[in-house]
Amino acid sequence: MDQQSAANTARVLTEALPYIQRFSGKTIVIKYGGNAMVDENLQRGFARDIVLLKQVGLNPVVVHGGGPQIGKVLAQIGKESRFVDGLRVTDSETMDVVQMVLGGLVNKQIVNLINRFGGRAVGLTGKDGGLIHARRLSHSRASADADAPEIIDLGHVGEVAGIDPAVVHMLDSGDFIPVIAPIGVGDDGTAYNINADLVAGKMASVLNAEKLILLTNTPGVLDPQGKLLTGLTARQVDELIEDGTIHGGMIPKIACALDAVKSGVKSAHIIDGRVEHAVLLELFTDEGVGTLIRN
């Protein structure tokens, strides 16, 4: 290593130190999805990042998605994927596939990769230990032919009714890394597919997490000129939604982040999962790689 490279490495390490000290012992909830889940280099980088966080004293909790993987398996069995307003219509057969893919295939791939790099990950769904209590999501939309909104039956699509974090606390205290698939269970034992961003946000609130990190396929929140916006307060975010700067698919993620910070999470971060080691860069460097929202 030449002198300049050595100096750069030392600078990075010393820059990280105060952040490691500040966040040691704190819980960080990370929603893992998008390109970071399908690109092999990004997968390995993410797994190393999670192991490193645990090694330096943080308590990472991973909540993952898996929409593309679900769609792929449904196509393999000849079943068409149907969406209403971006939500997957989930009948009983589709729900069986969701549980198999999210709770089995995807969850265990993430667990296995973290463990390969020296972590001690344990895979969970919301069914384990009564972790995620769910209820059926009621979805409606305006109808041009009727005075009242049209109620859409999405099947086994749910929302979080409550979270019992006891099993997560137990794993954290035992130096394990929880990896959670966003499947909840209703009062009658019915399984529900829940949006992973929503689960991550609620999980962060219930765990009184220091930070919620949402990995996306965008750099974060951009202004009309394409400049990254960060250090936003809840009030500023509301204004950006009102004037149309934040729109489309970013609104649900922003709403999730806002709910978390308003519920006691110190800060929420929407970061670009396409950047290698994005989680470490956001947590342990002065500039970060995404949009930070604080209350």
Short mmCIF file of C-alpha atoms in Angstrom, two decimals:
data_model
loop_
_atom_site.label_atom_id
_atom_site.label_comp_id
_atom_site.label_asym_id
_atom_site.label_seq_id
_atom_site.Cartn_x
_atom_site.Cartn_y
_atom_site.Cartn_z
CA MET A 1 0.00 0.00 0.00
CA ASP A 2 1.45 3.40 -0.99
CA GLN A 3 1.56 6.33 1.41
CA GLN A 4 -1.50 8.08 -0.08
CA SER A 5 -3.65 4.94 0.06
CA ALA A 6 -2.56 4.32 3.64
CA ALA A 7 -3.48 7.90 4.59
CA ASN A 8 -6.90 7.56 2.95
CA THR A 9 -7.59 4.31 4.78
CA ALA A 10 -6.57 5.83 8.10
CA ARG A 11 -8.80 8.86 7.48
CA VAL A 12 -11.82 6.63 6.76
CA LEU A 13 -11.23 4.63 9.95
CA THR A 14 -10.81 7.70 12.15
CA GLU A 15 -13.91 9.31 10.60
CA ALA A 16 -15.92 6.21 11.50
CA LEU A 17 -14.80 6.10 15.15
CA PRO A 18 -17.13 8.73 16.66
CA TYR A 19 -20.11 7.19 14.87
CA ILE A 20 -19.23 3.71 16.13
CA GLN A 21 -18.95 5.10 19.65
CA ARG A 22 -22.26 6.97 19.36
CA PHE A 23 -24.25 4.03 17.99
CA SER A 24 -22.71 1.21 20.04
CA GLY A 25 -25.48 -0.71 21.77
CA LYS A 26 -28.17 0.93 19.60
CA THR A 27 -30.67 -0.88 17.39
CA ILE A 28 -30.61 -0.18 13.65
CA VAL A 29 -33.52 -1.53 11.57
CA ILE A 30 -32.64 -2.03 7.90
CA LYS A 31 -35.14 -2.74 5.15
CA TYR A 32 -33.30 -4.79 2.53
CA GLY A 33 -34.68 -4.87 -1.01
CA GLY A 34 -34.30 -3.71 -4.59
CA ASN A 35 -31.08 -4.16 -6.58
CA ALA A 36 -29.13 -4.85 -3.39
CA MET A 37 -30.99 -8.16 -3.13
CA VAL A 38 -30.40 -9.40 -6.68
CA ASP A 39 -26.86 -8.24 -7.56
CA GLU A 40 -24.33 -10.77 -6.22
CA ASN A 41 -21.63 -8.23 -5.38
CA LEU A 42 -24.15 -6.03 -3.55
CA GLN A 43 -25.51 -9.09 -1.71
CA ARG A 44 -22.05 -9.96 -0.42
CA GLY A 45 -21.31 -6.35 0.48
CA PHE A 46 -24.57 -6.05 2.40
CA ALA A 47 -23.90 -9.25 4.34
CA ARG A 48 -20.40 -8.06 5.30
CA ASP A 49 -21.82 -4.69 6.37
CA ILE A 50 -24.35 -6.35 8.66
CA VAL A 51 -21.69 -8.57 10.24
CA LEU A 52 -19.46 -5.53 10.77
CA LEU A 53 -22.27 -3.56 12.45
CA LYS A 54 -22.80 -6.40 14.93
CA GLN A 55 -19.06 -6.80 15.47
CA VAL A 56 -18.58 -3.14 16.48
CA GLY A 57 -21.45 -3.22 18.96
CA LEU A 58 -24.59 -2.21 17.05
CA ASN A 59 -27.75 -4.36 16.94
CA PRO A 60 -28.83 -4.64 13.29
CA VAL A 61 -32.32 -5.99 12.57
CA VAL A 62 -32.96 -6.85 8.90
CA VAL A 63 -36.44 -6.80 7.33
CA HIS A 64 -36.45 -7.95 3.72
CA GLY A 65 -38.72 -7.84 0.72
CA GLY A 66 -38.84 -10.22 -2.21
CA GLY A 67 -41.43 -9.10 -4.79
CA PRO A 68 -39.39 -10.01 -7.89
CA GLN A 69 -38.58 -13.45 -6.47
CA ILE A 70 -42.29 -14.07 -5.76
CA GLY A 71 -43.18 -13.01 -9.30
CA LYS A 72 -40.56 -15.34 -10.76
CA VAL A 73 -41.87 -18.41 -8.89
CA LEU A 74 -45.48 -17.56 -9.76
CA ALA A 75 -44.50 -17.38 -13.44
CA GLN A 76 -42.75 -20.75 -13.16
CA ILE A 77 -45.97 -22.39 -11.94
CA GLY A 78 -48.01 -20.62 -14.61
CA LYS A 79 -49.80 -18.19 -12.30
CA GLU A 80 -50.18 -14.58 -13.40
CA SER A 81 -49.16 -11.79 -11.02
CA ARG A 82 -51.93 -9.21 -10.61
CA PHE A 83 -51.50 -5.78 -9.02
CA VAL A 84 -53.95 -3.09 -7.96
CA ASP A 85 -52.42 0.34 -7.27
CA GLY A 86 -49.03 -1.33 -6.84
CA LEU A 87 -50.33 -3.95 -4.37
CA ARG A 88 -50.09 -7.64 -5.23
CA VAL A 89 -53.48 -9.37 -5.31
CA THR A 90 -52.84 -12.36 -3.06
CA ASP A 91 -55.29 -15.27 -3.17
CA SER A 92 -54.72 -18.43 -1.10
CA GLU A 93 -52.53 -20.11 -3.73
CA THR A 94 -50.43 -16.96 -4.16
CA MET A 95 -50.09 -16.66 -0.38
CA ASP A 96 -48.67 -20.19 -0.25
CA VAL A 97 -46.03 -19.09 -2.76
CA VAL A 98 -45.36 -15.87 -0.81
CA GLN A 99 -44.73 -17.85 2.37
CA MET A 100 -42.52 -20.34 0.56
CA VAL A 101 -40.45 -17.64 -1.19
CA LEU A 102 -40.23 -14.98 1.54
CA GLY A 103 -40.15 -17.20 4.61
CA GLY A 104 -38.12 -19.96 2.98
CA LEU A 105 -36.04 -19.25 -0.10
CA VAL A 106 -35.21 -15.53 0.28
CA ASN A 107 -35.00 -15.46 4.07
CA LYS A 108 -32.64 -18.41 4.26
CA GLN A 109 -30.44 -17.09 1.45
CA ILE A 110 -29.90 -13.88 3.44
CA VAL A 111 -29.30 -15.81 6.67
CA ASN A 112 -26.84 -18.12 4.96
CA LEU A 113 -24.88 -15.26 3.40
CA ILE A 114 -24.57 -13.34 6.68
CA ASN A 115 -23.44 -16.50 8.43
CA ARG A 116 -20.86 -17.21 5.71
CA PHE A 117 -19.16 -13.92 6.57
CA GLY A 118 -19.00 -14.70 10.26
CA GLY A 119 -22.36 -13.45 11.53
CA ARG A 120 -24.94 -15.37 13.56
CA ALA A 121 -28.17 -14.66 11.70
CA VAL A 122 -31.52 -16.24 12.54
CA GLY A 123 -34.42 -16.15 10.08
CA LEU A 124 -37.94 -15.32 11.23
CA THR A 125 -41.37 -14.58 9.84
CA GLY A 126 -44.02 -12.68 11.73
CA LYS A 127 -45.48 -16.05 12.75
CA ASP A 128 -42.46 -16.89 14.90
CA GLY A 129 -42.89 -16.02 18.56
CA GLY A 130 -46.05 -14.06 17.75
CA LEU A 131 -43.81 -11.39 16.26
CA ILE A 132 -46.17 -9.65 13.79
CA HIS A 133 -49.89 -9.51 14.46
CA ALA A 134 -51.71 -8.58 11.24
CA ARG A 135 -55.13 -7.72 9.91
CA ARG A 136 -56.51 -7.68 6.38
CA LEU A 137 -55.70 -4.46 4.52
CA SER A 138 -58.80 -2.55 3.47
CA HIS A 139 -58.09 -0.92 0.11
CA SER A 140 -60.39 1.42 -1.78
CA ARG A 141 -60.19 3.77 -4.73
CA ALA A 142 -62.42 6.38 -6.29
CA SER A 143 -64.88 5.10 -8.89
CA ALA A 144 -66.17 7.30 -11.69
CA ASP A 145 -69.41 5.29 -11.83
CA ALA A 146 -70.28 5.45 -8.13
CA ASP A 147 -70.67 8.02 -5.40
CA ALA A 148 -68.77 5.94 -2.84
CA PRO A 149 -65.18 4.61 -3.24
CA GLU A 150 -64.80 1.12 -4.69
CA ILE A 151 -63.62 -1.44 -2.13
CA ILE A 152 -60.94 -3.70 -3.60
CA ASP A 153 -60.46 -7.23 -2.23
CA LEU A 154 -56.72 -7.90 -2.29
CA GLY A 155 -56.99 -11.25 -0.51
CA HIS A 156 -54.15 -12.04 1.90
CA VAL A 157 -52.63 -8.55 1.85
CA GLY A 158 -52.28 -7.25 5.37
CA GLU A 159 -51.17 -4.40 7.55
CA VAL A 160 -49.44 -4.42 10.92
CA ALA A 161 -51.88 -4.54 13.82
CA GLY A 162 -49.18 -5.00 16.45
CA ILE A 163 -45.64 -6.26 17.07
CA ASP A 164 -44.40 -8.30 20.02
CA PRO A 165 -40.62 -7.79 19.94
CA ALA A 166 -39.76 -10.34 22.65
CA VAL A 167 -38.13 -12.79 20.23
CA VAL A 168 -36.09 -9.98 18.62
CA HIS A 169 -34.86 -8.77 22.02
CA MET A 170 -33.88 -12.33 22.90
CA LEU A 171 -31.87 -12.73 19.68
CA ASP A 172 -30.18 -9.33 20.07
CA SER A 173 -29.12 -10.12 23.63
CA GLY A 174 -27.65 -13.42 22.46
CA ASP A 175 -25.54 -11.71 19.76
CA PHE A 176 -27.73 -13.07 16.98
CA ILE A 177 -28.89 -11.02 13.98
CA PRO A 178 -32.66 -11.23 13.31
CA VAL A 179 -33.63 -11.48 9.63
CA ILE A 180 -37.37 -10.98 9.28
CA ALA A 181 -39.73 -11.85 6.41
CA PRO A 182 -42.78 -9.52 6.32
CA ILE A 183 -45.46 -12.13 6.87
CA GLY A 184 -47.97 -11.51 9.66
CA VAL A 185 -50.70 -13.61 11.20
CA GLY A 186 -54.28 -12.66 12.04
CA ASP A 187 -56.39 -13.53 15.08
CA ASP A 188 -57.75 -16.60 13.28
CA GLY A 189 -54.32 -17.82 12.19
CA THR A 190 -54.60 -16.47 8.63
CA ALA A 191 -51.26 -15.47 7.09
CA TYR A 192 -50.89 -12.06 5.46
CA ASN A 193 -48.35 -10.59 3.06
CA ILE A 194 -47.31 -7.14 4.35
CA ASN A 195 -45.26 -4.43 2.65
CA ALA A 196 -41.68 -4.75 3.92
CA ASP A 197 -41.20 -0.97 4.28
CA LEU A 198 -44.22 -0.83 6.60
CA VAL A 199 -42.98 -3.74 8.69
CA ALA A 200 -39.51 -2.19 8.98
CA GLY A 201 -40.98 1.15 10.05
CA LYS A 202 -43.25 -0.39 12.69
CA MET A 203 -40.43 -2.63 13.88
CA ALA A 204 -38.14 0.37 14.32
CA SER A 205 -40.82 2.18 16.32
CA VAL A 206 -41.55 -0.74 18.63
CA LEU A 207 -37.84 -1.46 19.18
CA ASN A 208 -37.20 2.23 19.89
CA ALA A 209 -34.48 2.03 17.26
CA GLU A 210 -31.81 4.64 16.80
CA LYS A 211 -32.24 4.53 13.03
CA LEU A 212 -34.46 3.13 10.28
CA ILE A 213 -32.65 2.58 6.98
CA LEU A 214 -34.62 1.90 3.79
CA LEU A 215 -32.57 0.60 0.85
CA THR A 216 -34.02 1.72 -2.48
CA ASN A 217 -33.12 1.87 -6.17
CA THR A 218 -32.83 5.67 -6.10
CA PRO A 219 -30.25 8.04 -4.55
CA GLY A 220 -32.89 9.33 -2.12
CA VAL A 221 -35.18 12.38 -2.24
CA LEU A 222 -34.24 14.71 -5.10
CA ASP A 223 -35.21 18.33 -5.72
CA PRO A 224 -36.57 19.42 -9.16
CA GLN A 225 -32.97 19.96 -10.36
CA GLY A 226 -31.98 16.42 -9.39
CA LYS A 227 -29.97 17.44 -6.32
CA LEU A 228 -30.07 15.09 -3.34
CA LEU A 229 -31.96 16.50 -0.35
CA THR A 230 -30.95 15.43 3.14
CA GLY A 231 -31.17 16.56 6.75
CA LEU A 232 -34.94 17.01 6.32
CA THR A 233 -37.37 17.60 9.17
CA ALA A 234 -40.87 16.13 9.24
CA ARG A 235 -42.30 19.59 8.43
CA GLN A 236 -40.00 20.00 5.41
CA VAL A 237 -41.02 16.57 4.11
CA ASP A 238 -44.71 17.49 4.38
CA GLU A 239 -44.01 20.66 2.37
CA LEU A 240 -42.11 18.70 -0.32
CA ILE A 241 -45.05 16.31 -0.70
CA GLU A 242 -47.49 19.22 -0.91
CA ASP A 243 -45.55 21.01 -3.67
CA GLY A 244 -45.07 17.79 -5.67
CA THR A 245 -41.28 17.46 -5.22
CA ILE A 246 -41.89 14.11 -3.53
CA HIS A 247 -44.31 12.08 -5.64
CA GLY A 248 -45.13 8.66 -7.03
CA GLY A 249 -43.46 5.59 -5.57
CA MET A 250 -41.33 7.66 -3.17
CA ILE A 251 -44.40 8.80 -1.18
CA PRO A 252 -45.05 5.44 0.58
CA LYS A 253 -41.37 5.16 1.61
CA ILE A 254 -41.36 8.74 2.87
CA ALA A 255 -44.62 8.13 4.76
CA CYS A 256 -43.06 5.08 6.38
CA ALA A 257 -39.95 7.07 7.37
CA LEU A 258 -42.08 9.93 8.74
CA ASP A 259 -44.23 7.58 10.82
CA ALA A 260 -41.08 6.08 12.31
CA VAL A 261 -39.47 9.37 13.34
CA LYS A 262 -42.78 10.68 14.69
CA SER A 263 -43.01 7.49 16.78
CA GLY A 264 -39.64 7.99 18.48
CA VAL A 265 -37.06 6.63 16.04
CA LYS A 266 -34.18 9.13 16.12
CA SER A 267 -33.76 9.31 12.33
CA ALA A 268 -34.75 7.56 9.13
CA HIS A 269 -32.58 7.21 6.05
CA ILE A 270 -33.60 6.51 2.46
CA ILE A 271 -30.43 5.37 0.73
CA ASP A 272 -29.29 4.02 -2.61
CA GLY A 273 -28.90 0.26 -2.31
CA ARG A 274 -27.12 0.21 -5.67
CA VAL A 275 -24.07 1.78 -3.99
CA GLU A 276 -21.71 -0.84 -2.60
CA HIS A 277 -21.51 -0.72 1.23
CA ALA A 278 -24.25 1.94 1.28
CA VAL A 279 -25.23 1.07 4.87
CA LEU A 280 -21.70 1.64 6.20
CA LEU A 281 -21.29 4.85 4.21
CA GLU A 282 -24.54 6.25 5.57
CA LEU A 283 -23.85 5.30 9.18
CA PHE A 284 -20.13 5.92 9.54
CA THR A 285 -19.21 8.83 7.24
CA ASP A 286 -19.84 12.55 7.53
CA GLU A 287 -21.59 12.90 4.16
CA GLY A 288 -23.60 9.67 3.90
CA VAL A 289 -25.19 8.41 0.68
CA GLY A 290 -28.88 9.22 0.94
CA THR A 291 -31.66 11.30 2.46
CA LEU A 292 -31.77 11.65 6.24
CA ILE A 293 -35.08 12.54 7.90
CA ARG A 294 -35.23 13.52 11.54
CA ASN A 295 -38.04 14.64 13.80
#
